[in-house]
Short mmCIF file of C-alpha atoms (C1' of nucleotides) in Angstrom, two decimals:
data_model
loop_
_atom_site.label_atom_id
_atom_site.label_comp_id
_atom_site.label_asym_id
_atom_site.label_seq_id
_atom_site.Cartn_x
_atom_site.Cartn_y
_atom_site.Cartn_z
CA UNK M 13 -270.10 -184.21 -91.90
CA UNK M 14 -272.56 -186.41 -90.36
CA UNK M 15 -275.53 -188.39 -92.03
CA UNK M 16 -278.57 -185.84 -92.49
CA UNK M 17 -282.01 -186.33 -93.29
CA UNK M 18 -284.31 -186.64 -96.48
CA UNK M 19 -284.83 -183.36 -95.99
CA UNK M 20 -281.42 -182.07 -95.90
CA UNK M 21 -280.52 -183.80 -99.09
CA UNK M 22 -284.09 -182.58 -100.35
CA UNK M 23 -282.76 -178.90 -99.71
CA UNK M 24 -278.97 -179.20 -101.02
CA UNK M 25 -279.85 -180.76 -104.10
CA UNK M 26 -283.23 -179.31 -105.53
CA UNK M 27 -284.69 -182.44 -105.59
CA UNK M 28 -288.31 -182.88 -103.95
CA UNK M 29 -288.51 -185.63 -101.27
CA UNK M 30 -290.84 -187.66 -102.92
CA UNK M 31 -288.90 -187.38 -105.87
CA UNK M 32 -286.01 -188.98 -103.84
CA UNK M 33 -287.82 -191.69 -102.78
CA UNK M 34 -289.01 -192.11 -106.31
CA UNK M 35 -285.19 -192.17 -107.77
CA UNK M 36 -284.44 -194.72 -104.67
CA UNK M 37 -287.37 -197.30 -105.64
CA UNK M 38 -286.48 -197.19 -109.48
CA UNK M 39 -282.85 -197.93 -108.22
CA UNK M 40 -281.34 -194.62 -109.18
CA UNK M 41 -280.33 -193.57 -106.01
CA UNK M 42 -279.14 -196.53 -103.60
CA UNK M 43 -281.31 -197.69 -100.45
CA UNK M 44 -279.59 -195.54 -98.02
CA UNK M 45 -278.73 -196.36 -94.45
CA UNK M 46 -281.55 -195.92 -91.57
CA UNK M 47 -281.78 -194.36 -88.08
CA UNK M 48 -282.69 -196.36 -85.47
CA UNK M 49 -286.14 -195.29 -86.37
CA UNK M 50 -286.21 -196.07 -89.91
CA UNK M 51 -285.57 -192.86 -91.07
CA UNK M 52 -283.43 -192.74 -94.16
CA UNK M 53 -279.48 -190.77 -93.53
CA UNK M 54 -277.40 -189.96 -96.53
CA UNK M 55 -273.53 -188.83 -96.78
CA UNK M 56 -271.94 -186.64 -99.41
CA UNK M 57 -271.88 -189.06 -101.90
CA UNK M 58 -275.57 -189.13 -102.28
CA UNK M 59 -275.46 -185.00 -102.59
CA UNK M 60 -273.25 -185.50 -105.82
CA UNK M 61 -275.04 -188.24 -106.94
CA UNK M 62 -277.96 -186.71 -106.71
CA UNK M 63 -277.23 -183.35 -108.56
CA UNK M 64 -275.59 -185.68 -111.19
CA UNK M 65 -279.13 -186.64 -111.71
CA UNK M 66 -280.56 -183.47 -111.14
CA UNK M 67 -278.64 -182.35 -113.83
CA UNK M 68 -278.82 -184.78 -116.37
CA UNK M 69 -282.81 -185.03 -116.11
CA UNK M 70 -282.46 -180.54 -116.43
CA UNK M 71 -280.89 -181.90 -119.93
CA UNK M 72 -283.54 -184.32 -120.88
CA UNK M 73 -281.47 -187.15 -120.36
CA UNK M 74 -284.00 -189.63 -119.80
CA UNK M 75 -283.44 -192.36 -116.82
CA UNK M 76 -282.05 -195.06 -118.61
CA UNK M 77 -279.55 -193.03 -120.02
CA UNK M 78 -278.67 -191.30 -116.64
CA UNK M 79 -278.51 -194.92 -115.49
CA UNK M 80 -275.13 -195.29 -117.88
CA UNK M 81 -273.73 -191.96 -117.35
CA UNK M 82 -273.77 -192.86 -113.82
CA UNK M 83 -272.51 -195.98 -114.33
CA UNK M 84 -269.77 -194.75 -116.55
CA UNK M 85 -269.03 -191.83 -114.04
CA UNK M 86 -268.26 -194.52 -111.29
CA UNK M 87 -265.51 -195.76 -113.38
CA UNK M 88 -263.19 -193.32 -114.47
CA UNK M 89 -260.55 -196.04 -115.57
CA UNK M 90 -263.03 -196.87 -118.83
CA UNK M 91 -262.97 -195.86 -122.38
CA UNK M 92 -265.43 -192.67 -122.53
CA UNK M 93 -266.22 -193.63 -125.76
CA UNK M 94 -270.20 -194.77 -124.50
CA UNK M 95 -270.49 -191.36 -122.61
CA UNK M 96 -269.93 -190.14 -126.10
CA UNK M 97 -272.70 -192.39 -127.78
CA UNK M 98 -275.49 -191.12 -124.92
CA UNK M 99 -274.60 -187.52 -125.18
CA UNK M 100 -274.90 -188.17 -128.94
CA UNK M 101 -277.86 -189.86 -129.02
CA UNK M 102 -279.33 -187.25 -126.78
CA UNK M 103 -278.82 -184.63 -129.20
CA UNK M 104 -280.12 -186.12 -132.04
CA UNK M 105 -283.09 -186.65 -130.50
CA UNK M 106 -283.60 -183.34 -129.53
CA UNK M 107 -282.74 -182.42 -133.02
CA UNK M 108 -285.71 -184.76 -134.05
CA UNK M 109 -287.82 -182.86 -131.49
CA UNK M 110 -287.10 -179.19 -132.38
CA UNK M 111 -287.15 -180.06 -136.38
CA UNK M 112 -290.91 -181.97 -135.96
CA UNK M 113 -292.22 -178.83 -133.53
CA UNK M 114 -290.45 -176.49 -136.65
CA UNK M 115 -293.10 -177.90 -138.60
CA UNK M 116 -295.72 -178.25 -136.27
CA UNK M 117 -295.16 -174.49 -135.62
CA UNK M 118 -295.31 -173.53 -139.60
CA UNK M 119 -298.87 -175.49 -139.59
CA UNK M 120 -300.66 -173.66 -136.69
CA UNK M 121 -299.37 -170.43 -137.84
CA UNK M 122 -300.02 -170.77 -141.15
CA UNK M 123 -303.94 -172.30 -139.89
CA UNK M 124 -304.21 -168.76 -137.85
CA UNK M 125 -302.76 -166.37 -140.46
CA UNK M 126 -305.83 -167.25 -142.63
CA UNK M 127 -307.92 -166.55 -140.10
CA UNK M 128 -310.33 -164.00 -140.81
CA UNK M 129 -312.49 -163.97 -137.03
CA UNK M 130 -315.80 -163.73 -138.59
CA UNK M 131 -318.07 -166.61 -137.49
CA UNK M 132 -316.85 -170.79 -136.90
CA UNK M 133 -318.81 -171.11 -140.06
CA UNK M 134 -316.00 -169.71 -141.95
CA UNK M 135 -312.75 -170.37 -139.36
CA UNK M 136 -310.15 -171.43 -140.92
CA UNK M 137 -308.63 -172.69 -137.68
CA UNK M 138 -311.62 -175.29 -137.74
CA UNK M 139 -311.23 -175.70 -141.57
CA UNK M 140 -308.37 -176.87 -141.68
CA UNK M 141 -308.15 -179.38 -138.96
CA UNK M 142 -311.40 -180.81 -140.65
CA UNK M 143 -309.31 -181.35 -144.13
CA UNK M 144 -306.01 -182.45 -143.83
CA UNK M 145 -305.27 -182.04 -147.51
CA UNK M 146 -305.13 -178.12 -146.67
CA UNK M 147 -301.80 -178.89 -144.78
CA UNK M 148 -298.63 -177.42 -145.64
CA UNK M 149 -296.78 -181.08 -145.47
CA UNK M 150 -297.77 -184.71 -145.84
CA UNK M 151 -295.60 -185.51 -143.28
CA UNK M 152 -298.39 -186.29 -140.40
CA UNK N 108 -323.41 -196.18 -146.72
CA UNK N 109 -324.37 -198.89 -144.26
CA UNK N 110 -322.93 -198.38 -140.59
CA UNK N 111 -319.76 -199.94 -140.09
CA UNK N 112 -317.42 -201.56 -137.50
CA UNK N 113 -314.66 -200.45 -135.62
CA UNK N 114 -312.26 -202.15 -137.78
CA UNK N 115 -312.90 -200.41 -141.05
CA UNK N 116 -313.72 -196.58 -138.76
CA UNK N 117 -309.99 -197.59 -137.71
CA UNK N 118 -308.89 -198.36 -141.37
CA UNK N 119 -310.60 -195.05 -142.60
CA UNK N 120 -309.15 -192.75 -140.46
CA UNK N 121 -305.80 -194.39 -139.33
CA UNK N 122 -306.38 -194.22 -135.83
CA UNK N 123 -306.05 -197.80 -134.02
CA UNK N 124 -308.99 -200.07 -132.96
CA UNK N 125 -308.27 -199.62 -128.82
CA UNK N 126 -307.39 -196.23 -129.70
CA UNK N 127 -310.52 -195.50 -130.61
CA UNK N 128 -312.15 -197.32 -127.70
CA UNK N 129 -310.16 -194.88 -125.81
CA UNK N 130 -311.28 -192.09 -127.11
CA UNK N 131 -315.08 -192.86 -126.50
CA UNK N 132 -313.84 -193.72 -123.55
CA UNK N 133 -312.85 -190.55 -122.18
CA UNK N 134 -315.34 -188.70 -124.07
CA UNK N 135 -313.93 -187.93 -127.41
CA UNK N 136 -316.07 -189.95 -129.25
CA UNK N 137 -319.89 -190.40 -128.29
CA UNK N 138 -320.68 -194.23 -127.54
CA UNK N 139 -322.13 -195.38 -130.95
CA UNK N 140 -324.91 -197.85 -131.49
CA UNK N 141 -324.38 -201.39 -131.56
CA UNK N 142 -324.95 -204.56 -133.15
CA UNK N 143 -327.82 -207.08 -131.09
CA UNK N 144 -323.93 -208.80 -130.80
CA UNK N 145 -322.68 -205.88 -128.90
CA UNK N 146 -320.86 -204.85 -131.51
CA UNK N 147 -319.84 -201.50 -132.41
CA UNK N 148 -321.45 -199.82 -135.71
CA UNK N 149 -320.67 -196.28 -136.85
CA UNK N 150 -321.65 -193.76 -139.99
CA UNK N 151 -319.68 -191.43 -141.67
CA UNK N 152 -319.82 -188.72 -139.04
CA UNK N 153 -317.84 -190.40 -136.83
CA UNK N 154 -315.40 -190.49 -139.89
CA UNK N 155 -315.16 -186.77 -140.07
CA UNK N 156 -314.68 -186.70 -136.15
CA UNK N 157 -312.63 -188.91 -135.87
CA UNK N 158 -310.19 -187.46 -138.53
CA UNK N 159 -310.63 -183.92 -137.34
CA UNK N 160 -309.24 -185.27 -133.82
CA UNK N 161 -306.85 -187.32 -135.73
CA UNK N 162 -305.13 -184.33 -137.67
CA UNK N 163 -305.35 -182.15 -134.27
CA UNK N 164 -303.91 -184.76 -132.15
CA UNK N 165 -301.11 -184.70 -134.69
CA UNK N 166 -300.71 -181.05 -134.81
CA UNK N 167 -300.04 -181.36 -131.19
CA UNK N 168 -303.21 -180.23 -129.78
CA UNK N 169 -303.99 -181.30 -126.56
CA UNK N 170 -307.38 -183.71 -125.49
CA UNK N 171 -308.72 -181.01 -123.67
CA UNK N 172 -308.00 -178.46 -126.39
CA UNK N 173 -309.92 -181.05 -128.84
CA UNK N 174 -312.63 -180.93 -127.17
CA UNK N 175 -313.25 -177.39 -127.37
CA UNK N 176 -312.55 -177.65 -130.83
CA UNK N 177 -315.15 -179.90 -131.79
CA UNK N 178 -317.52 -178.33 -129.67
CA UNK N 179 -316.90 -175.27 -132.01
CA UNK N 180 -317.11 -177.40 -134.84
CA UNK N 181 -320.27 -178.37 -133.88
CA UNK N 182 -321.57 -174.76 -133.41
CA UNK N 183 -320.87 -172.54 -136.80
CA UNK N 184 -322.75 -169.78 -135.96
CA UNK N 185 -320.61 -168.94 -133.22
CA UNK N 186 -317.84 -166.50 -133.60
CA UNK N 187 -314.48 -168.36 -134.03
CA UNK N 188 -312.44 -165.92 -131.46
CA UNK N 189 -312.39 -168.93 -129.41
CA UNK N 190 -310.89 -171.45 -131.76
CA UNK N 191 -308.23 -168.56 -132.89
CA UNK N 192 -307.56 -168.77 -128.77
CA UNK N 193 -307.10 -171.99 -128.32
CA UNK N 194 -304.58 -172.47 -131.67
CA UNK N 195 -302.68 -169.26 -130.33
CA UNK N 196 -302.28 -170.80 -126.80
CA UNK N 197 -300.96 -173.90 -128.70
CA UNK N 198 -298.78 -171.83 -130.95
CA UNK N 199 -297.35 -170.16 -127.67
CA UNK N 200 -296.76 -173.71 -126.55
CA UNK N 201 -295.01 -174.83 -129.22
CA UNK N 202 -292.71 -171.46 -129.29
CA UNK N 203 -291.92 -172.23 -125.79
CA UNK N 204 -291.10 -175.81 -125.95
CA UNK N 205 -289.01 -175.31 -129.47
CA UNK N 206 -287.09 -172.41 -127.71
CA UNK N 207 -286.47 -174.69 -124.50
CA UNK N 208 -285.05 -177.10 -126.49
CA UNK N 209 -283.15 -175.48 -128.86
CA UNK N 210 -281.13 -174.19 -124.85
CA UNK N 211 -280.83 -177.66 -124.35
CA UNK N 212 -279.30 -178.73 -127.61
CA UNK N 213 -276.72 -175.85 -127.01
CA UNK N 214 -275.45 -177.13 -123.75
CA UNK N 215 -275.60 -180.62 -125.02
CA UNK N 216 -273.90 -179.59 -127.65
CA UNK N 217 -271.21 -177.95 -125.92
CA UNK N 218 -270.60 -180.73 -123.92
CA UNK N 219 -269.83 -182.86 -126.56
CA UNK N 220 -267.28 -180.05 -128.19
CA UNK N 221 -265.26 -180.42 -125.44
CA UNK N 222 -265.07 -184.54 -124.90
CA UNK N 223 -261.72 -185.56 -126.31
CA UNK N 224 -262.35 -188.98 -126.33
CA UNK N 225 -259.97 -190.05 -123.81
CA UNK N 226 -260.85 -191.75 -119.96
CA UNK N 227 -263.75 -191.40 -118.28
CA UNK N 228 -261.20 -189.86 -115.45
CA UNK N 229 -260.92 -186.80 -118.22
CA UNK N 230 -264.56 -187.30 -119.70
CA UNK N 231 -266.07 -183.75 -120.28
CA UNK N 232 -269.45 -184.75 -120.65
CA UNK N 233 -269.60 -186.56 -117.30
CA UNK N 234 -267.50 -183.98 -115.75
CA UNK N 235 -270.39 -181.43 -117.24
CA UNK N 236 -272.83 -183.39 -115.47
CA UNK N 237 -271.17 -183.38 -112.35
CA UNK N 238 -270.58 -180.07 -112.12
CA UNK N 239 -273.58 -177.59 -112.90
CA UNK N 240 -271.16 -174.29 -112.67
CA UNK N 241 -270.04 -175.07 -116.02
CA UNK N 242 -273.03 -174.99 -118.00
CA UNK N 243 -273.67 -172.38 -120.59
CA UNK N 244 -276.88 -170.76 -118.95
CA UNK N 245 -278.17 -170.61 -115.13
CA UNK N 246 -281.33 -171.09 -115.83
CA UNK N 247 -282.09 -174.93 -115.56
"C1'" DT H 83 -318.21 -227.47 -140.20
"C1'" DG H 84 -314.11 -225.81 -138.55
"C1'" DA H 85 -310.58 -222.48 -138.18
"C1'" DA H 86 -308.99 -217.78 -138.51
"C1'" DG H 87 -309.75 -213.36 -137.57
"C1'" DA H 88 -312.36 -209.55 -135.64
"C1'" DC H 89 -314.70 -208.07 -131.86
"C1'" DC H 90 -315.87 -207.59 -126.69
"C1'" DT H 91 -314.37 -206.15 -121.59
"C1'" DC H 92 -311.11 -205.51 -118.14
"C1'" DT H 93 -306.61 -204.86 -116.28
"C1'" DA H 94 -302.07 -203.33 -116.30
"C1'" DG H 95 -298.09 -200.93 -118.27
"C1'" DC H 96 -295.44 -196.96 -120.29
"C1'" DT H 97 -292.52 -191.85 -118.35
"C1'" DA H 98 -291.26 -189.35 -114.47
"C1'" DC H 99 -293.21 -187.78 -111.14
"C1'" DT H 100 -296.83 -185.67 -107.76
"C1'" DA H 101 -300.48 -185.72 -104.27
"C1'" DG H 102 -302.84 -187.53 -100.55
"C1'" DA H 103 -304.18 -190.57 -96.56
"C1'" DG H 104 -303.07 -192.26 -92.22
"C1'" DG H 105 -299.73 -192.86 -88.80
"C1'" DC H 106 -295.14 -192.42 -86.20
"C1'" DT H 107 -291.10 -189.31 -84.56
"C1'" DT H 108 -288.58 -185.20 -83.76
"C1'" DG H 109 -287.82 -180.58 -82.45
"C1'" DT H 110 -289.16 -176.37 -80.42
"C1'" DC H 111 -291.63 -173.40 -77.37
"C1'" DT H 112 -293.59 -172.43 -73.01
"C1'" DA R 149 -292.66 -181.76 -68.83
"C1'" DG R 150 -296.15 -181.33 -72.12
"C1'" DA R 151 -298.16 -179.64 -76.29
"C1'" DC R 152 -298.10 -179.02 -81.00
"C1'" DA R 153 -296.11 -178.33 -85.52
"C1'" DA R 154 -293.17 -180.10 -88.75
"C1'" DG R 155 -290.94 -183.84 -90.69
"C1'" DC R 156 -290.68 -188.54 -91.69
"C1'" DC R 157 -292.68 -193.25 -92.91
"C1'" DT R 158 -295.51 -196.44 -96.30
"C1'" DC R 159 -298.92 -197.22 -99.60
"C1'" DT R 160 -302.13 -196.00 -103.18
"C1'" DA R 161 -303.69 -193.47 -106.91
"C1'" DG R 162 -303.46 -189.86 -110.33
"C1'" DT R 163 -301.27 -187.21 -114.37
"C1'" DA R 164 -301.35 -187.76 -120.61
"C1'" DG R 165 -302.34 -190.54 -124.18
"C1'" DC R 166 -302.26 -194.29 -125.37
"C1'" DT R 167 -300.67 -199.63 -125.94
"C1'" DA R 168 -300.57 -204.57 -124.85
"C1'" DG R 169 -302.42 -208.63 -123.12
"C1'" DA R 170 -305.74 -212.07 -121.12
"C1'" DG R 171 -309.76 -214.51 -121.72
"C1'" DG R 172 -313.92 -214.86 -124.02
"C1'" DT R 173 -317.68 -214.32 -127.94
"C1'" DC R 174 -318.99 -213.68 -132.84
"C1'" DT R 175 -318.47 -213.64 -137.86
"C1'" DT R 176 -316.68 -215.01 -142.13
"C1'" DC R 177 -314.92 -217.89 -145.49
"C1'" DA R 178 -313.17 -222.17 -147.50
#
DNA sequence: TGAAGACCTCTAGCTACTAGAGGCTTGTCT
DNA sequence: AGACAAGCCTCTAGTAGCTAGAGGTCTTCA
């Protein structure tokens, strides 16, 4: 296969072009070669790479930790062991995420459910966001 | 009570000193009076609006969604259909994120079920990540 | 009186992109 | 061959909601 365009690799992988060129100034993606007319080519490589990414980011990875999986993934000889403490960390801080919008959820629902839609006057939506002590946890 | 300064406003509430400069900033807040010293003085209004943002901000409500808030707040003859529409849009939000998540954590999840703890060569969770066919769900 | 602490403004940084301006290059159609 | 659209380039700025720091003034207390 020969070297395509931005575009190309825009198209294969899902990725927007200036996404791309975002990835390649934050050092995700390597400074690919250029035409004679300083137009970026990429190879195969960059099409994995880049759905690597694609992928990990769909899973809330966040950079930095794509940054290690990627790392790791380039050397298949190592221990797997810190692929293990990313993925793990990764999940326990979605965990934290769903367990604190849980509760978040239980408090706007319970706000609404007393909600009689007479006047502001009376709202309890506005009631309670104007007393915290009416709150079914401490917690915030 | 005597007007204040932004210290003990910041003390009273629990919202920080710049944060508070940020929210008059972009509106939140009105710009109080100050000292002849160019100093910042409030009352205990800005107390009560400051904690009613507060306590939204930490039910997850949104700056723009705030605002309208307070605007209702401000207005208690109106009827409060339009607070119960803002709270159910962020209720909706919430739902949405907590359900997106809770995909996420599956695959994650699943991912990590199937990492023996061996090479990176064998790694499942980098293997995952390369490959997208073997996720649990299309959709991302 | 002198030093610490609180206050002021302004700028820049965080995440992960996205949008736009202004200007070349490439490809296609006639 | 020439015209014109589409694609590419760089650079800057904007998104949300703050937070941190520089460099300077003012207040408070021992």
């Amino acid at each position: 296969m020969r070297p395509f365009a931005i575009g190309v690799l825009s198209e294969r992988t899902g990725v927007k072009v200036p996404t791309i060129r975002f990835y390649e100034s934050i050092g995700l993606l390597p400074a690919p070669e250029r035409t004679q007319t300083n137009r970026r080519t990429y190879d195969e490589d960059t099409v994995r790479r880049l759905r690597f990414i694609r992928h990990a980011r769909e899973l809330g990875f966040e950079v930095d930790a794509i940054r290690t999986l990627l790392d790791l993934a380039a050397h298949p000889e190592r221990p797997c062991a810190e692929a293990d403490v990313v993925a793990r960390r990764h999940l326990a801080d979605i965990d934290d995420r769903i367990e604190r919008l849980t509760g978040l959820r239980a408090e706007v629902q319970a706000m609404l459910d007393q909600c009689t839609g007479g006047q502001v006057r009376e709202c309890r939506v506005i009631e309670v966001l104007a007393n915290h002590g009416e709150c079914l946890s401490e917690k915030h």
